[in-house]
């Protein structure tokens, strides 16, 4: 019996053996950690770059969506950090001449008191506070910002097939070769705030004759909605080039977003259709 108890005791680990096992295990674990560190760090770096790229791409798509719905010849850039446009709410074609019906109401550009016209095709949504724009050229005498190419819409409102507006004693300066008209209401601005590393979107403010060219000017507009488009910006700029005869244009947007030493640079080109 005593011999069996001694045999059982001899089968256990000594303290030195346990310490050796712990040391060997620690050495192996340290080696594995060093080996895996590069792989894990690479994963986090790739995830961060993907996130920065996604932020930049989302910002570019947001700007592009607004530009592509802009009134022809309404895009304007101040300096390199401010872009403004007037979005189209609705659009249609106006009647240019009388048809077979005596009730037909064409738009008479020679009559300064004519303030109504038939809509050709489907009804167009017109709301209180909207304005009707015809053949906006973005030039003095035919500019939505100065008011020469737009007139305030008048009742009835809703989905209408007969548009009424206030000519204000003067008619639209030019007829549209395609008999097109647009319905607008407010303006949109994008502003680069590099001091705080942010890109802001301002919307739902009244159309201004002079473009707001500072964050203070935009913040002081009433009413105005302000939303954050992107953060961690280290570079931000807009450039606009009108095309031949102002029929097409190009907006070039540049963004650089930096986080934890990683920087993603994006240059996005957006085509602008300026056929009024």
mmCIF file of N, CA, C and O in Angstrom, residues 45-99:
data_model
loop_
_atom_site.group_PDB
_atom_site.id
_atom_site.type_symbol
_atom_site.label_atom_id
_atom_site.label_comp_id
_atom_site.label_asym_id
_atom_site.label_seq_id
_atom_site.Cartn_x
_atom_site.Cartn_y
_atom_site.Cartn_z
ATOM 1 N N UNK A 45 -5.858 48.898 -40.936
ATOM 2 C CA UNK A 45 -5.508 49.961 -41.887
ATOM 3 C C UNK A 45 -6.406 49.893 -43.119
ATOM 4 O O UNK A 45 -6.893 50.927 -43.608
ATOM 5 N N UNK A 46 -6.652 48.693 -43.621
ATOM 6 C CA UNK A 46 -7.508 48.533 -44.793
ATOM 7 C C UNK A 46 -8.944 48.954 -44.479
ATOM 8 O O UNK A 46 -9.610 49.605 -45.295
ATOM 9 N N UNK A 47 -9.415 48.589 -43.287
ATOM 10 C CA UNK A 47 -10.776 48.974 -42.893
ATOM 11 C C UNK A 47 -10.904 50.487 -42.775
ATOM 12 O O UNK A 47 -11.918 51.065 -43.174
ATOM 13 N N UNK A 48 -9.860 51.148 -42.241
ATOM 14 C CA UNK A 48 -9.904 52.600 -42.104
ATOM 15 C C UNK A 48 -9.890 53.279 -43.474
ATOM 16 O O UNK A 48 -10.623 54.226 -43.714
ATOM 17 N N UNK A 49 -9.052 52.775 -44.378
ATOM 18 C CA UNK A 49 -9.019 53.351 -45.734
ATOM 19 C C UNK A 49 -10.356 53.171 -46.431
ATOM 20 O O UNK A 49 -10.831 54.068 -47.128
ATOM 21 N N UNK A 50 -10.956 52.008 -46.255
ATOM 22 C CA UNK A 50 -12.265 51.761 -46.877
ATOM 23 C C UNK A 50 -13.315 52.715 -46.323
ATOM 24 O O UNK A 50 -14.158 53.236 -47.060
ATOM 25 N N UNK A 51 -13.259 52.955 -45.009
ATOM 26 C CA UNK A 51 -14.222 53.875 -44.393
ATOM 27 C C UNK A 51 -14.030 55.296 -44.901
ATOM 28 O O UNK A 51 -14.995 55.998 -45.216
ATOM 29 N N UNK A 52 -12.756 55.743 -45.014
ATOM 30 C CA UNK A 52 -12.483 57.092 -45.520
ATOM 31 C C UNK A 52 -12.926 57.218 -46.977
ATOM 32 O O UNK A 52 -13.489 58.237 -47.373
ATOM 33 N N UNK A 53 -12.666 56.188 -47.766
ATOM 34 C CA UNK A 53 -13.093 56.208 -49.176
ATOM 35 C C UNK A 53 -14.604 56.272 -49.282
ATOM 36 O O UNK A 53 -15.146 56.978 -50.142
ATOM 37 N N UNK A 54 -15.283 55.544 -48.412
ATOM 38 C CA UNK A 54 -16.751 55.547 -48.424
ATOM 39 C C UNK A 54 -17.292 56.924 -48.051
ATOM 40 O O UNK A 54 -18.262 57.397 -48.658
ATOM 41 N N UNK A 55 -16.673 57.587 -47.070
ATOM 42 C CA UNK A 55 -17.105 58.932 -46.674
ATOM 43 C C UNK A 55 -16.932 59.908 -47.840
ATOM 44 O O UNK A 55 -17.832 60.692 -48.154
ATOM 45 N N UNK A 56 -15.762 59.851 -48.497
ATOM 46 C CA UNK A 56 -15.501 60.747 -49.618
ATOM 47 C C UNK A 56 -16.446 60.467 -50.788
ATOM 48 O O UNK A 56 -16.978 61.395 -51.412
ATOM 49 N N UNK A 57 -16.668 59.188 -51.078
ATOM 50 C CA UNK A 57 -17.556 58.826 -52.187
ATOM 51 C C UNK A 57 -18.996 59.249 -51.905
ATOM 52 O O UNK A 57 -19.689 59.740 -52.808
ATOM 53 N N UNK A 58 -19.444 59.070 -50.672
ATOM 54 C CA UNK A 58 -20.806 59.471 -50.312
ATOM 55 C C UNK A 58 -20.980 60.979 -50.451
ATOM 56 O O UNK A 58 -22.000 61.461 -50.956
ATOM 57 N N UNK A 59 -19.979 61.749 -50.026
ATOM 58 C CA UNK A 59 -20.037 63.209 -50.162
ATOM 59 C C UNK A 59 -20.092 63.610 -51.630
ATOM 60 O O UNK A 59 -20.884 64.486 -52.022
ATOM 61 N N UNK A 60 -19.268 62.980 -52.454
ATOM 62 C CA UNK A 60 -19.250 63.312 -53.887
ATOM 63 C C UNK A 60 -20.589 62.982 -54.543
ATOM 64 O O UNK A 60 -21.086 63.742 -55.379
ATOM 65 N N UNK A 61 -21.168 61.853 -54.172
ATOM 66 C CA UNK A 61 -22.462 61.474 -54.746
ATOM 67 C C UNK A 61 -23.565 62.439 -54.315
ATOM 68 O O UNK A 61 -24.475 62.736 -55.094
ATOM 69 N N UNK A 62 -23.496 62.909 -53.080
ATOM 70 C CA UNK A 62 -24.496 63.868 -52.586
ATOM 71 C C UNK A 62 -24.440 65.157 -53.403
ATOM 72 O O UNK A 62 -25.463 65.693 -53.827
ATOM 73 N N UNK A 63 -23.228 65.656 -53.612
ATOM 74 C CA UNK A 63 -23.061 66.883 -54.399
ATOM 75 C C UNK A 63 -23.506 66.648 -55.845
ATOM 76 O O UNK A 63 -24.200 67.485 -56.435
ATOM 77 N N UNK A 64 -23.114 65.519 -56.419
ATOM 78 C CA UNK A 64 -23.459 65.223 -57.811
ATOM 79 C C UNK A 64 -24.964 65.136 -58.004
ATOM 80 O O UNK A 64 -25.498 65.613 -59.020
ATOM 81 N N UNK A 65 -25.668 64.546 -57.044
ATOM 82 C CA UNK A 65 -27.122 64.417 -57.162
ATOM 83 C C UNK A 65 -27.789 65.793 -57.221
ATOM 84 O O UNK A 65 -28.708 66.012 -58.014
ATOM 85 N N UNK A 66 -27.310 66.717 -56.405
ATOM 86 C CA UNK A 66 -27.882 68.069 -56.433
ATOM 87 C C UNK A 66 -27.542 68.792 -57.731
ATOM 88 O O UNK A 66 -28.400 69.460 -58.321
ATOM 89 N N UNK A 67 -26.303 68.654 -58.180
ATOM 90 C CA UNK A 67 -25.888 69.341 -59.406
ATOM 91 C C UNK A 67 -26.674 68.830 -60.605
ATOM 92 O O UNK A 67 -27.062 69.604 -61.489
ATOM 93 N N UNK A 68 -26.910 67.543 -60.652
ATOM 94 C CA UNK A 68 -27.619 66.973 -61.794
ATOM 95 C C UNK A 68 -29.096 67.354 -61.827
ATOM 96 O O UNK A 68 -29.756 67.176 -62.846
ATOM 97 N N UNK A 69 -29.629 67.866 -60.717
ATOM 98 C CA UNK A 69 -31.013 68.340 -60.699
ATOM 99 C C UNK A 69 -31.082 69.863 -60.695
ATOM 100 O O UNK A 69 -32.129 70.435 -60.411
ATOM 101 N N UNK A 70 -29.953 70.519 -61.024
ATOM 102 C CA UNK A 70 -29.891 71.976 -60.967
ATOM 103 C C UNK A 70 -30.542 72.615 -62.191
ATOM 104 O O UNK A 70 -30.532 72.061 -63.303
ATOM 105 N N UNK A 71 -31.115 73.790 -61.982
ATOM 106 C CA UNK A 71 -31.624 74.596 -63.092
ATOM 107 C C UNK A 71 -30.476 74.906 -64.042
ATOM 108 O O UNK A 71 -29.369 75.245 -63.600
ATOM 109 N N UNK A 72 -30.691 74.794 -65.360
ATOM 110 C CA UNK A 72 -29.617 75.132 -66.301
ATOM 111 C C UNK A 72 -29.035 76.511 -66.030
ATOM 112 O O UNK A 72 -29.759 77.467 -65.761
ATOM 113 N N UNK A 73 -27.713 76.596 -66.062
ATOM 114 C CA UNK A 73 -26.969 77.847 -65.886
ATOM 115 C C UNK A 73 -27.173 78.479 -64.509
ATOM 116 O O UNK A 73 -27.055 79.697 -64.356
ATOM 117 N N UNK A 74 -27.466 77.640 -63.497
ATOM 118 C CA UNK A 74 -27.617 78.183 -62.150
ATOM 119 C C UNK A 74 -26.449 77.818 -61.237
ATOM 120 O O UNK A 74 -26.394 78.285 -60.097
ATOM 121 N N UNK A 75 -25.526 76.975 -61.718
ATOM 122 C CA UNK A 75 -24.376 76.616 -60.892
ATOM 123 C C UNK A 75 -23.392 77.784 -60.882
ATOM 124 O O UNK A 75 -23.039 78.325 -61.930
ATOM 125 N N UNK A 76 -22.961 78.166 -59.683
ATOM 126 C CA UNK A 76 -21.949 79.207 -59.573
ATOM 127 C C UNK A 76 -21.025 78.890 -58.396
ATOM 128 O O UNK A 76 -21.455 78.345 -57.390
ATOM 129 N N UNK A 77 -19.751 79.250 -58.568
ATOM 130 C CA UNK A 77 -18.715 78.962 -57.582
ATOM 131 C C UNK A 77 -18.052 80.257 -57.169
ATOM 132 O O UNK A 77 -17.764 81.116 -58.016
ATOM 133 N N UNK A 78 -17.825 80.400 -55.866
ATOM 134 C CA UNK A 78 -17.107 81.563 -55.343
ATOM 135 C C UNK A 78 -15.803 81.098 -54.725
ATOM 136 O O UNK A 78 -15.809 80.214 -53.852
ATOM 137 N N UNK A 79 -14.696 81.670 -55.163
ATOM 138 C CA UNK A 79 -13.402 81.209 -54.683
ATOM 139 C C UNK A 79 -13.226 79.756 -55.057
ATOM 140 O O UNK A 79 -13.471 79.353 -56.190
ATOM 141 N N UNK A 80 -12.813 78.951 -54.108
ATOM 142 C CA UNK A 80 -12.705 77.509 -54.350
ATOM 143 C C UNK A 80 -13.532 76.703 -53.355
ATOM 144 O O UNK A 80 -13.642 75.491 -53.500
ATOM 145 N N UNK A 81 -14.124 77.383 -52.374
ATOM 146 C CA UNK A 81 -14.778 76.638 -51.317
ATOM 147 C C UNK A 81 -16.281 76.757 -51.228
ATOM 148 O O UNK A 81 -16.897 76.180 -50.331
ATOM 149 N N UNK A 82 -16.924 77.480 -52.170
ATOM 150 C CA UNK A 82 -18.368 77.671 -52.093
ATOM 151 C C UNK A 82 -19.005 77.396 -53.454
ATOM 152 O O UNK A 82 -18.600 77.978 -54.468
ATOM 153 N N UNK A 83 -19.982 76.509 -53.458
ATOM 154 C CA UNK A 83 -20.718 76.168 -54.671
ATOM 155 C C UNK A 83 -22.208 76.364 -54.404
ATOM 156 O O UNK A 83 -22.714 75.939 -53.363
ATOM 157 N N UNK A 84 -22.909 76.992 -55.349
ATOM 158 C CA UNK A 84 -24.338 77.253 -55.184
ATOM 159 C C UNK A 84 -25.085 76.855 -56.443
ATOM 160 O O UNK A 84 -24.545 76.919 -57.560
ATOM 161 N N UNK A 85 -26.337 76.453 -56.264
ATOM 162 C CA UNK A 85 -27.192 76.102 -57.388
ATOM 163 C C UNK A 85 -28.648 76.253 -56.978
ATOM 164 O O UNK A 85 -28.973 76.344 -55.793
ATOM 165 N N UNK A 86 -29.520 76.279 -57.981
ATOM 166 C CA UNK A 86 -30.966 76.324 -57.754
ATOM 167 C C UNK A 86 -31.548 75.001 -58.249
ATOM 168 O O UNK A 86 -31.478 74.700 -59.447
ATOM 169 N N UNK A 87 -32.097 74.172 -57.359
ATOM 170 C CA UNK A 87 -32.653 72.885 -57.787
ATOM 171 C C UNK A 87 -34.015 73.051 -58.460
ATOM 172 O O UNK A 87 -34.789 73.941 -58.110
ATOM 173 N N UNK A 88 -34.286 72.195 -59.416
ATOM 174 C CA UNK A 88 -35.585 72.182 -60.100
ATOM 175 C C UNK A 88 -36.566 71.336 -59.300
ATOM 176 O O UNK A 88 -36.284 70.194 -58.945
ATOM 177 N N UNK A 89 -37.738 71.893 -58.998
ATOM 178 C CA UNK A 89 -38.793 71.140 -58.309
ATOM 179 C C UNK A 89 -39.648 70.354 -59.295
ATOM 180 O O UNK A 89 -40.078 69.234 -59.023
ATOM 181 N N UNK A 90 -39.931 70.973 -60.429
ATOM 182 C CA UNK A 90 -40.765 70.348 -61.455
ATOM 183 C C UNK A 90 -40.467 71.044 -62.781
ATOM 184 O O UNK A 90 -39.832 72.108 -62.813
ATOM 185 N N UNK A 91 -40.914 70.456 -63.865
ATOM 186 C CA UNK A 91 -40.653 71.044 -65.183
ATOM 187 C C UNK A 91 -41.693 70.540 -66.177
ATOM 188 O O UNK A 91 -42.357 69.520 -65.954
ATOM 189 N N UNK A 92 -41.818 71.253 -67.285
ATOM 190 C CA UNK A 92 -42.766 70.858 -68.327
ATOM 191 C C UNK A 92 -42.573 71.701 -69.569
ATOM 192 O O UNK A 92 -41.568 72.412 -69.712
ATOM 193 N N UNK A 93 -43.554 71.649 -70.451
ATOM 194 C CA UNK A 93 -43.532 72.439 -71.682
ATOM 195 C C UNK A 93 -44.784 73.307 -71.749
ATOM 196 O O UNK A 93 -45.868 72.871 -71.389
ATOM 197 N N UNK A 94 -44.593 74.538 -72.182
ATOM 198 C CA UNK A 94 -45.717 75.461 -72.277
ATOM 199 C C UNK A 94 -46.236 75.522 -73.716
ATOM 200 O O UNK A 94 -45.511 75.231 -74.676
ATOM 201 N N UNK A 95 -47.485 75.908 -73.856
ATOM 202 C CA UNK A 95 -48.083 76.039 -75.189
ATOM 203 C C UNK A 95 -47.549 77.301 -75.846
ATOM 204 O O UNK A 95 -47.602 78.394 -75.273
ATOM 205 N N UNK A 96 -47.042 77.153 -77.064
ATOM 206 C CA UNK A 96 -46.476 78.292 -77.785
ATOM 207 C C UNK A 96 -47.514 78.963 -78.692
ATOM 208 O O UNK A 96 -47.464 80.179 -78.909
ATOM 209 N N UNK A 97 -48.435 78.164 -79.243
ATOM 210 C CA UNK A 97 -49.420 78.707 -80.176
ATOM 211 C C UNK A 97 -50.776 78.087 -79.900
ATOM 212 O O UNK A 97 -50.884 77.024 -79.285
ATOM 213 N N UNK A 98 -51.813 78.738 -80.358
ATOM 214 C CA UNK A 98 -53.162 78.198 -80.236
ATOM 215 C C UNK A 98 -53.321 76.957 -81.083
ATOM 216 O O UNK A 98 -52.734 76.842 -82.162
ATOM 217 N N UNK A 99 -54.127 76.031 -80.581
ATOM 218 C CA UNK A 99 -54.443 74.830 -81.336
ATOM 219 C C UNK A 99 -55.821 74.952 -81.959
ATOM 220 O O UNK A 99 -56.261 76.039 -82.340
#
